[in-house]
CSV table of C-alpha atoms in Angstrom, one decimal:
chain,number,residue,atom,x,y,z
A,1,UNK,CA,30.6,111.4,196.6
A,2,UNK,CA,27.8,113.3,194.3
A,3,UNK,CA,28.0,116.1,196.9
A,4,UNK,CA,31.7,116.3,196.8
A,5,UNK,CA,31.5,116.4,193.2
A,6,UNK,CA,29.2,119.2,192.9
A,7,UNK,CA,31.4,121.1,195.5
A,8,UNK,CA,34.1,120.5,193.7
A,9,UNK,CA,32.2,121.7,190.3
A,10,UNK,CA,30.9,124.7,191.7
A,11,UNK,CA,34.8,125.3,193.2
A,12,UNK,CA,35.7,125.7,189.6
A,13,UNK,CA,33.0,127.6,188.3
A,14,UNK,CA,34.4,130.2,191.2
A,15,UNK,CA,37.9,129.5,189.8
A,16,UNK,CA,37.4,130.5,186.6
A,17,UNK,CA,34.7,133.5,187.0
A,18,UNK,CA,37.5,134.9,189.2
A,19,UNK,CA,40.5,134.3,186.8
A,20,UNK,CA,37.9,136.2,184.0
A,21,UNK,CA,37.3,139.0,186.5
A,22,UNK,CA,41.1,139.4,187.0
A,23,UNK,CA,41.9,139.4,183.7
A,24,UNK,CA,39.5,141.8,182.5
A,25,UNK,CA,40.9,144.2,185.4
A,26,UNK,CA,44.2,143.6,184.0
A,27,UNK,CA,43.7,144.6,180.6
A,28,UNK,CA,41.4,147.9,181.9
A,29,UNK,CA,44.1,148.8,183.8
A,30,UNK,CA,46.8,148.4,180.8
A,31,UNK,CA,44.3,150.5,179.1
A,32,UNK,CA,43.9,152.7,181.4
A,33,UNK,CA,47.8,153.1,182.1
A,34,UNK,CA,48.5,153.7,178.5
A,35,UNK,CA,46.0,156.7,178.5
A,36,UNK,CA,47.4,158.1,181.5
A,37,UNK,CA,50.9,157.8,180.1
A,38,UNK,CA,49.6,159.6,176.8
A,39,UNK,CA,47.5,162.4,178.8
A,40,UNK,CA,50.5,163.3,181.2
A,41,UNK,CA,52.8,163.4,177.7
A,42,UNK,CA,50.3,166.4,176.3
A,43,UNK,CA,47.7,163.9,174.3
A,44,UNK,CA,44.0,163.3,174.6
A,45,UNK,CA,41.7,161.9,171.9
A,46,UNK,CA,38.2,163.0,171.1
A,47,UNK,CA,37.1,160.4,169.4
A,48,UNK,CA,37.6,156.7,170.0
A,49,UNK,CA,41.1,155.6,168.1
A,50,UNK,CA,39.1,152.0,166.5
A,51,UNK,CA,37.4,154.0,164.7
A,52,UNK,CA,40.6,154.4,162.2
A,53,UNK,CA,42.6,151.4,162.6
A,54,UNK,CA,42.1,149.6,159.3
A,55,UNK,CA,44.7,148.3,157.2
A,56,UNK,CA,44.0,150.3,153.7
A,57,UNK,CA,43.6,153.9,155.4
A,58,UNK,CA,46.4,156.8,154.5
A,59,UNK,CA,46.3,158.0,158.1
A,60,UNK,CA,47.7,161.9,157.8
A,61,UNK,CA,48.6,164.2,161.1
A,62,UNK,CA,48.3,168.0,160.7
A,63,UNK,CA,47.8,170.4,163.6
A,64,UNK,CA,45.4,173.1,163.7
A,65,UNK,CA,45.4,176.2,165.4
A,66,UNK,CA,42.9,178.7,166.6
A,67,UNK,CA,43.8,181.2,164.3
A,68,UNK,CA,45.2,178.7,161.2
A,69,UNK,CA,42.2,176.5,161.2
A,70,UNK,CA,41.4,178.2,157.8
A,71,UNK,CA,44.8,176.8,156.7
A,72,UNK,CA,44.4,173.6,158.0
A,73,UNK,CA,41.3,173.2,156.1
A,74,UNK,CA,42.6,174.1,152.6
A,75,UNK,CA,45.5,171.6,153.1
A,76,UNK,CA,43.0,168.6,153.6
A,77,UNK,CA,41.0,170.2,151.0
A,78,UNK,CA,43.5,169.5,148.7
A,79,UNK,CA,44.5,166.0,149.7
A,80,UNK,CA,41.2,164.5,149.5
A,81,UNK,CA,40.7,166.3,146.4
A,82,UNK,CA,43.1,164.7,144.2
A,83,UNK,CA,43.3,161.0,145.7
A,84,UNK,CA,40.8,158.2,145.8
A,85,UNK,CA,42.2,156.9,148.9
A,86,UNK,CA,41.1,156.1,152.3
A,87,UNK,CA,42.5,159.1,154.0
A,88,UNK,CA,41.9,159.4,157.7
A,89,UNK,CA,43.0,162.6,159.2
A,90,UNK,CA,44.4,163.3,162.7
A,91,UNK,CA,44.1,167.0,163.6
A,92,UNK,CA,45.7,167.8,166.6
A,93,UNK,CA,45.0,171.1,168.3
A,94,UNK,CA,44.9,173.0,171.8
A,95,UNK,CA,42.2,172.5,173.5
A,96,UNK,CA,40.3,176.0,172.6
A,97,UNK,CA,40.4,175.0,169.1
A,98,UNK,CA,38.7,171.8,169.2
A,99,UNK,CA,35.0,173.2,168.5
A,100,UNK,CA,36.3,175.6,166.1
A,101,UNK,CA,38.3,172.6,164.1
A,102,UNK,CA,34.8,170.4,164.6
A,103,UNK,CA,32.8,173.0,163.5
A,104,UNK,CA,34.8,174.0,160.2
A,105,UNK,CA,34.8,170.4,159.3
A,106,UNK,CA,31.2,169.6,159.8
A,107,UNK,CA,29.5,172.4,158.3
A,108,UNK,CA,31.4,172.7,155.4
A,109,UNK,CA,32.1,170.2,151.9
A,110,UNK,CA,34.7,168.5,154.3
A,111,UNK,CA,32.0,166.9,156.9
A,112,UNK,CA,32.5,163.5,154.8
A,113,UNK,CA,36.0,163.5,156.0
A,114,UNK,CA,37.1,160.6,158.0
A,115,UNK,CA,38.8,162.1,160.8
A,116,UNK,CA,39.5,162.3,165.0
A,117,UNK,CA,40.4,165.6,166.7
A,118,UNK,CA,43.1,165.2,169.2
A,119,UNK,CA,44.0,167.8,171.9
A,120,UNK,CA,47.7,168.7,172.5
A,121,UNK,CA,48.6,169.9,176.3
A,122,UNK,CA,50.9,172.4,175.9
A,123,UNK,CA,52.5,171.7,179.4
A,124,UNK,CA,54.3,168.4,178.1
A,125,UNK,CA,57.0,171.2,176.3
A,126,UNK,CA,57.6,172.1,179.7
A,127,UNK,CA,61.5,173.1,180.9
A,128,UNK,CA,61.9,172.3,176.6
A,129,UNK,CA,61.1,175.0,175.2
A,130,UNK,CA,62.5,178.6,175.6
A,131,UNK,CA,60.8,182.3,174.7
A,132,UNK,CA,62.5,183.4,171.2
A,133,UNK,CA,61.1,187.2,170.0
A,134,UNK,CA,62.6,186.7,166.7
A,135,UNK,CA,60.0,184.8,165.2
A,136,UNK,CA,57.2,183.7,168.1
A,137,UNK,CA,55.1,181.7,165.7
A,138,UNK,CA,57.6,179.4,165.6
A,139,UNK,CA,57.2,178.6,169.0
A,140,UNK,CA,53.9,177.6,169.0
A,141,UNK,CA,53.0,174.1,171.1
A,142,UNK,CA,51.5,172.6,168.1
A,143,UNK,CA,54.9,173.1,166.8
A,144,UNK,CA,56.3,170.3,168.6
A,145,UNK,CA,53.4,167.8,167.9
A,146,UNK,CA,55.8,166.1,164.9
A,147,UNK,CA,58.1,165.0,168.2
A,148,UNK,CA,55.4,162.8,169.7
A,149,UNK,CA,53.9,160.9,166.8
A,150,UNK,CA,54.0,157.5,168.6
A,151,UNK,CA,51.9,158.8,171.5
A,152,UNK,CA,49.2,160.2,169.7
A,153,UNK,CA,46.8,156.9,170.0
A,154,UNK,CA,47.1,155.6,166.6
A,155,UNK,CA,48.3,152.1,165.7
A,156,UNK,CA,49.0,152.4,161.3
A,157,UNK,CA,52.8,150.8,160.9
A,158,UNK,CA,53.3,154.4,159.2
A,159,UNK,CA,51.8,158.1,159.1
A,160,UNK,CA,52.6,161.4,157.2
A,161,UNK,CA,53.0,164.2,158.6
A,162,UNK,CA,52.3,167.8,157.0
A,163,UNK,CA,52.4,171.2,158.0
A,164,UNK,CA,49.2,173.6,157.9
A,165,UNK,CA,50.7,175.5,155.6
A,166,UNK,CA,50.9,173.1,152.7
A,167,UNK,CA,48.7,172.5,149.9
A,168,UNK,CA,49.1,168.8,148.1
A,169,UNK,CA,48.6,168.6,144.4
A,170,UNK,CA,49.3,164.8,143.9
A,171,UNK,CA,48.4,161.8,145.4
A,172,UNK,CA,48.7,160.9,148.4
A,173,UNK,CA,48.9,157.9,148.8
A,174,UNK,CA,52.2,157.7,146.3
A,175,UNK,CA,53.8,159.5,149.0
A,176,UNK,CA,52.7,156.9,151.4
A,177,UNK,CA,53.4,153.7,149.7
A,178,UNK,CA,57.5,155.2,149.9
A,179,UNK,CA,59.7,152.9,150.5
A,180,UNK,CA,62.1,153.8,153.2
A,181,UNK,CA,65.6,152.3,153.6
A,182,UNK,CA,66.0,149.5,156.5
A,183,UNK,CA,66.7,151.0,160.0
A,184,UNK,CA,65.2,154.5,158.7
A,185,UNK,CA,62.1,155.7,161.1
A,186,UNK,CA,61.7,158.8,158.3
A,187,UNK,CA,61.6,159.6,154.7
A,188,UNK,CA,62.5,163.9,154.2
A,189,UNK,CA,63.2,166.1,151.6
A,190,UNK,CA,66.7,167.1,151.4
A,191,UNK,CA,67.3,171.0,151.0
A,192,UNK,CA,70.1,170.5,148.1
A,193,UNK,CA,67.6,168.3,145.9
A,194,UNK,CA,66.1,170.3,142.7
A,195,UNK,CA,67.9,173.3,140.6
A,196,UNK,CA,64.8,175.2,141.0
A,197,UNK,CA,64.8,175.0,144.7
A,198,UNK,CA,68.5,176.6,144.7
A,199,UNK,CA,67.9,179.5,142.5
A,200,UNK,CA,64.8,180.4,145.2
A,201,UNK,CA,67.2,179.7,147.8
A,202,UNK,CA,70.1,182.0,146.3
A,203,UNK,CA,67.5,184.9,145.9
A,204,UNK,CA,66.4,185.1,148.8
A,205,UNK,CA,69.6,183.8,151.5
A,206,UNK,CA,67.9,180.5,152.9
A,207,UNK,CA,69.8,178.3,154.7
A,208,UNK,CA,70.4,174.8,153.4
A,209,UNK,CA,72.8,173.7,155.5
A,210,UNK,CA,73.3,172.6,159.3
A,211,UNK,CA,75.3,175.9,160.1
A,212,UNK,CA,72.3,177.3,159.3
A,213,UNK,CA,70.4,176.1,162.2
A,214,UNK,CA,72.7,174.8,164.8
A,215,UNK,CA,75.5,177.1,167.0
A,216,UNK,CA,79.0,175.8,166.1
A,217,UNK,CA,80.3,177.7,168.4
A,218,UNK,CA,79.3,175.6,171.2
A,219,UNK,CA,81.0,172.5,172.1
A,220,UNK,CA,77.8,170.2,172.4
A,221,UNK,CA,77.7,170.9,168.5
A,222,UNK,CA,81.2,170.6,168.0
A,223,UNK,CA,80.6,167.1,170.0
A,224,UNK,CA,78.4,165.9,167.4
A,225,UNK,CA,81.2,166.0,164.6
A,226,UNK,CA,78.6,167.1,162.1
A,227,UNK,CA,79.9,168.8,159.0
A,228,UNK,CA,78.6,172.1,159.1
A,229,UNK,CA,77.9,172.0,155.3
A,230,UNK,CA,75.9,168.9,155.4
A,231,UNK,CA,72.4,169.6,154.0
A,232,UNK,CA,69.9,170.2,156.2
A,233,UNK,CA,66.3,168.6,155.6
A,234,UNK,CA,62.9,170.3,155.9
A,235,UNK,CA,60.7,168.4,158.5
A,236,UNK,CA,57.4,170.6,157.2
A,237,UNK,CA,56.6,167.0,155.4
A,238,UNK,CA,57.5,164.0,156.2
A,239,UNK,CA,56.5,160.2,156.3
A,240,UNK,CA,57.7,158.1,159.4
A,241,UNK,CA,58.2,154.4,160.2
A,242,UNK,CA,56.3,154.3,163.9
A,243,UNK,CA,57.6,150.9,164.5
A,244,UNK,CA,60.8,152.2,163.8
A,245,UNK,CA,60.7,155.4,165.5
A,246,UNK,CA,59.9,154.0,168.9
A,247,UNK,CA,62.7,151.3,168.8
A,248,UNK,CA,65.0,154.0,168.0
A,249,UNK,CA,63.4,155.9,171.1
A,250,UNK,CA,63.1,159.3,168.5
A,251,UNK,CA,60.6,161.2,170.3
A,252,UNK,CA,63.3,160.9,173.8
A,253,UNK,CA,66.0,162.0,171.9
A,254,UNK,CA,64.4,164.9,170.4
A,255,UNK,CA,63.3,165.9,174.0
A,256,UNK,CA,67.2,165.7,175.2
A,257,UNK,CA,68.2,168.1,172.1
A,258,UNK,CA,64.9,170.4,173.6
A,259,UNK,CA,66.4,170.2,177.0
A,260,UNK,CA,69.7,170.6,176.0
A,261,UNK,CA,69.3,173.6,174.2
A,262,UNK,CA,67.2,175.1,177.2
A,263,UNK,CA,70.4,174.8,179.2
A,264,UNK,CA,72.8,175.6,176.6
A,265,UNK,CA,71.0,177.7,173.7
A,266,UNK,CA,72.5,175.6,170.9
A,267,UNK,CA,70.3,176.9,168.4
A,268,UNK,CA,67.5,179.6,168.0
A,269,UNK,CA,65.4,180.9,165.9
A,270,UNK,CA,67.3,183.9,165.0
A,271,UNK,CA,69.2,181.3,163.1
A,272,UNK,CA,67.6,179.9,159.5
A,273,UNK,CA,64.6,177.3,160.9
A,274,UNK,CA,63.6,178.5,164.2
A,275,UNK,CA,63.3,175.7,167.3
A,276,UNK,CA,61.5,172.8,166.1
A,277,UNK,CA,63.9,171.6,163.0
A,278,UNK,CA,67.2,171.2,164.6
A,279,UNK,CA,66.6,168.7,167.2
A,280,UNK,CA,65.2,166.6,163.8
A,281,UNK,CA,68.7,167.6,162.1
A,282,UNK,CA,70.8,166.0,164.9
A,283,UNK,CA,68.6,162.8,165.3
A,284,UNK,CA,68.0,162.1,161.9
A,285,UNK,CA,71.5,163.0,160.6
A,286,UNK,CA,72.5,160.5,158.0
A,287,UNK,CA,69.3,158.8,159.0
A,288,UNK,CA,66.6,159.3,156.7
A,289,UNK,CA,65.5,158.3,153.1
A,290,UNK,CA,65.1,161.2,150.8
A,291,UNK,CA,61.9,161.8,149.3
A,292,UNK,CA,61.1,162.6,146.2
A,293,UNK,CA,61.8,166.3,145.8
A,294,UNK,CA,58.8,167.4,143.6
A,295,UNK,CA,56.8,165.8,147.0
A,296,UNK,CA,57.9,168.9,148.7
A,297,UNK,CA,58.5,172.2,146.8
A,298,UNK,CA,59.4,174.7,149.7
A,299,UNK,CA,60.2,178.4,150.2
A,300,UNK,CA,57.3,179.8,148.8
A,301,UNK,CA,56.5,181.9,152.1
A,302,UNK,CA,59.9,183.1,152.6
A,303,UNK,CA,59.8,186.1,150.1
A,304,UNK,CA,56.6,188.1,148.9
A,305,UNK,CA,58.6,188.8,145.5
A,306,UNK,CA,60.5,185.6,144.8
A,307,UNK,CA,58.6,183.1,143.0
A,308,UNK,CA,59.2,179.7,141.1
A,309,UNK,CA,58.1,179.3,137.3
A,310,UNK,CA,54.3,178.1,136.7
A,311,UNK,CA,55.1,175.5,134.9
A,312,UNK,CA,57.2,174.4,137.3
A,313,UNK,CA,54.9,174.5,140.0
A,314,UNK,CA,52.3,172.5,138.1
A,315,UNK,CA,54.3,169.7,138.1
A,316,UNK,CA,54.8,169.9,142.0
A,317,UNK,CA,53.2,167.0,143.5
A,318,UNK,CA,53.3,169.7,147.0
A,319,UNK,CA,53.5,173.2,147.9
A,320,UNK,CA,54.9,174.3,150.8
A,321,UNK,CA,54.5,177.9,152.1
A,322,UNK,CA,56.9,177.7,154.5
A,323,UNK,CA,58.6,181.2,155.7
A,324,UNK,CA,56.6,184.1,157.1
A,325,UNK,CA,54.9,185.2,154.1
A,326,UNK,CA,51.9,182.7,154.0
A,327,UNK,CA,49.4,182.7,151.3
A,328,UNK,CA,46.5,183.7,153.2
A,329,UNK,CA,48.1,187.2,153.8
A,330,UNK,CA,49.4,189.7,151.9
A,331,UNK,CA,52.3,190.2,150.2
A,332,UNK,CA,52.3,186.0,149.1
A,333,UNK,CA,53.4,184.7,146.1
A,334,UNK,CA,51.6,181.7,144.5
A,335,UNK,CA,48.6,182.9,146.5
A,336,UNK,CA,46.4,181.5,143.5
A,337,UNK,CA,47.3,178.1,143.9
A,338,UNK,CA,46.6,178.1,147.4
A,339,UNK,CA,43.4,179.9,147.5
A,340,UNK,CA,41.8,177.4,145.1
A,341,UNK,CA,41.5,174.8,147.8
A,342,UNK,CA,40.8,177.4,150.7
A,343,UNK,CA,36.8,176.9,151.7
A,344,UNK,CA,35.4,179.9,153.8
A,345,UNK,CA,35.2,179.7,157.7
A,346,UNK,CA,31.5,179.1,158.5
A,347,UNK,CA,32.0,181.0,161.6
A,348,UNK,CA,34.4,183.9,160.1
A,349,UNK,CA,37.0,183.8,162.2
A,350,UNK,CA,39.4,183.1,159.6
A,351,UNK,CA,39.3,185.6,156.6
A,352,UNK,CA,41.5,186.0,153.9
A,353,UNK,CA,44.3,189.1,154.1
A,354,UNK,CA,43.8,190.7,149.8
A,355,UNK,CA,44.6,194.4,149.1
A,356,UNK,CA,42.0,196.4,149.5
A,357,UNK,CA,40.0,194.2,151.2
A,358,UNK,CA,40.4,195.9,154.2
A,359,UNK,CA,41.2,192.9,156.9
């Protein structure tokens, strides 16, 4: 009987070593499966994603481009400059602008940052995404990245999302703690919000509306039974709900507007907002909070003579040089208020356009 006890003891030991062993292959494989799943969608981290999940962080996404990194840099410049937040920054880029995006950060006044460097693979925007001559910048993978917010790694309930061509004069984390309506995945800035914003628009014949960006002319638009003089929104800035966003399935449903318009060309960028804001108008239509508009100021890159008043401007909580005239070239206007947050490339690649300068 002691024998058969011990045998019996020892059986169990064996049970439950091997129900530990199978257990911990299951949850390496989960693991595993959910970084394949996020690798073949276009997303790899460099940096282990624990290292940011904490509950009092203002997690922000911006991308960063070889030849924008400079831009990138001024826009978290600002934003840690004028908060006493946690921020934690996700900069996603391509994958030959991950050692230039390290390098800018570490040997310059940002290297305190708390940040991870995520690399974008341009192939996931495959059979999506069609050539446009009008304006190719606007076609650039990193682009997209706003589509796929839920498969970048990150676990925060909520993230904003800005544009490398933004400067933030407020804080932060105001714009974080928004509250956004129930069943809304995203707060936006509507494009009929402040009288300043429509004199800049009247001047210079921007589009605020959703004939603006999508082709009425073609029935999958006519399907959608959207008034054509609905206001458009500006998906530059935004905050978004991920919770939210993945039960509505977003990022699928801005990949069937993607595909559609491959097939059908339903909207362009010859039109007012080039490729990357209509599939956002049609799944978001009627289904977004408004932010405050002073959280967004836009236009100020789509005229180099155009410009808002000073004082005005001051009391923008954002800037947004969105347009083609950005403040790092020449002609810009408002160049000033950009450039005080600009710090120098370390490696030179990215200079600053002035007259006479010469570059």
């Amino acid at each position: 009987m002691p024998l058969l006890k011990k045998i019996n003891q020892v059986l169990i030991m064996l049970l439950v070593l091997l129900a530990c062993l199978l257990l911990h292959s299951s949850l390496k494989s989960s693991t595993q499966l959910k970084k394949a799943y996020r690798q073949s969608h276009g997303l790899t981290a460099d940096l282990p994603a624990e290292e940011a999940e904490t509950d009092d962080v203002v997690p922000v996404i911006i991308c960063a481009s070889e030849e924008r990194t400079g831009a990138t840099m001024a826009t978290i410049n600002s934003i840690i400059s004028n908060t006493d937040s946690n921020v934690f920054f996700y900069i996603v880029t391509l994958r030959d602008a991950v050692k230039i995006a390290r390098t800018y950060i570490e040997k310059t006044k940002l290297k305190g940052i708390q940040y991870k460097i995520l690399e974008f693979n341009p192939m996931v925007l495959r059979g999506k995404v069609k050539p446009d001559s009008s304006r190719p910048d606007l076609l650039h993978p990193l682009n997209f990245v706003r589509f796929y917010l839920p498969l970048l790694g990150i676990s925060h309930r909520r993230v904003i999302y800005v544009d490398d061509d933004v400067i933030v004069q407020g804080d932060i984390k105001d714009l974080y703690n928004i509250k956004l309506k129930a069943g809304h995945a995203a707060a936006f800035a509507s494009d009929c919000d402040l009288p300043s914003t429509h004199e800049m628009v009247r001047s210079i014949g921007m589009q605020t509306t959703y004939m603006g960006f999508l082709d009425y002319r073609k029935q999958e638009v006519k399907d959608l039974a959207i008034n054509p003089n609905h206001c458009s929104f500006n998906p530059g800035v935004f905050v978004a709900e991920i919770k939210e966003w993945k039960k509505q399935k977003i990022t699928k449903q801005l990949e069937r507007w993607m595909e559609e318009n491959f097939r059908q060309n339903i909207y362009s960028s010859a039109m007012a907002g080039g490729v990357a804001t209509p599939p956002m108008l049609i799944v978001f239509h009627d289904k977004y909070t408004a932010l405050d508009p002073l959280w967004h100021v836009r236009h100020l890159g789509w005229s180099p003579d155009a410009r808002y008043a000073e004082s005005f401007l001051q009391g923008a909580h954002l800037l947004h040089w969105n347009g083609p005239f950005k403040p790092w070239n020449d002609p810009a206007v408002h160049s000033d208020l950009w450039e005080r947050w600009f710090i120098p490339d370390p490696s030179g690649r990215f200079t600053l356009t002035r007259p006479g300068s010469g570059s």
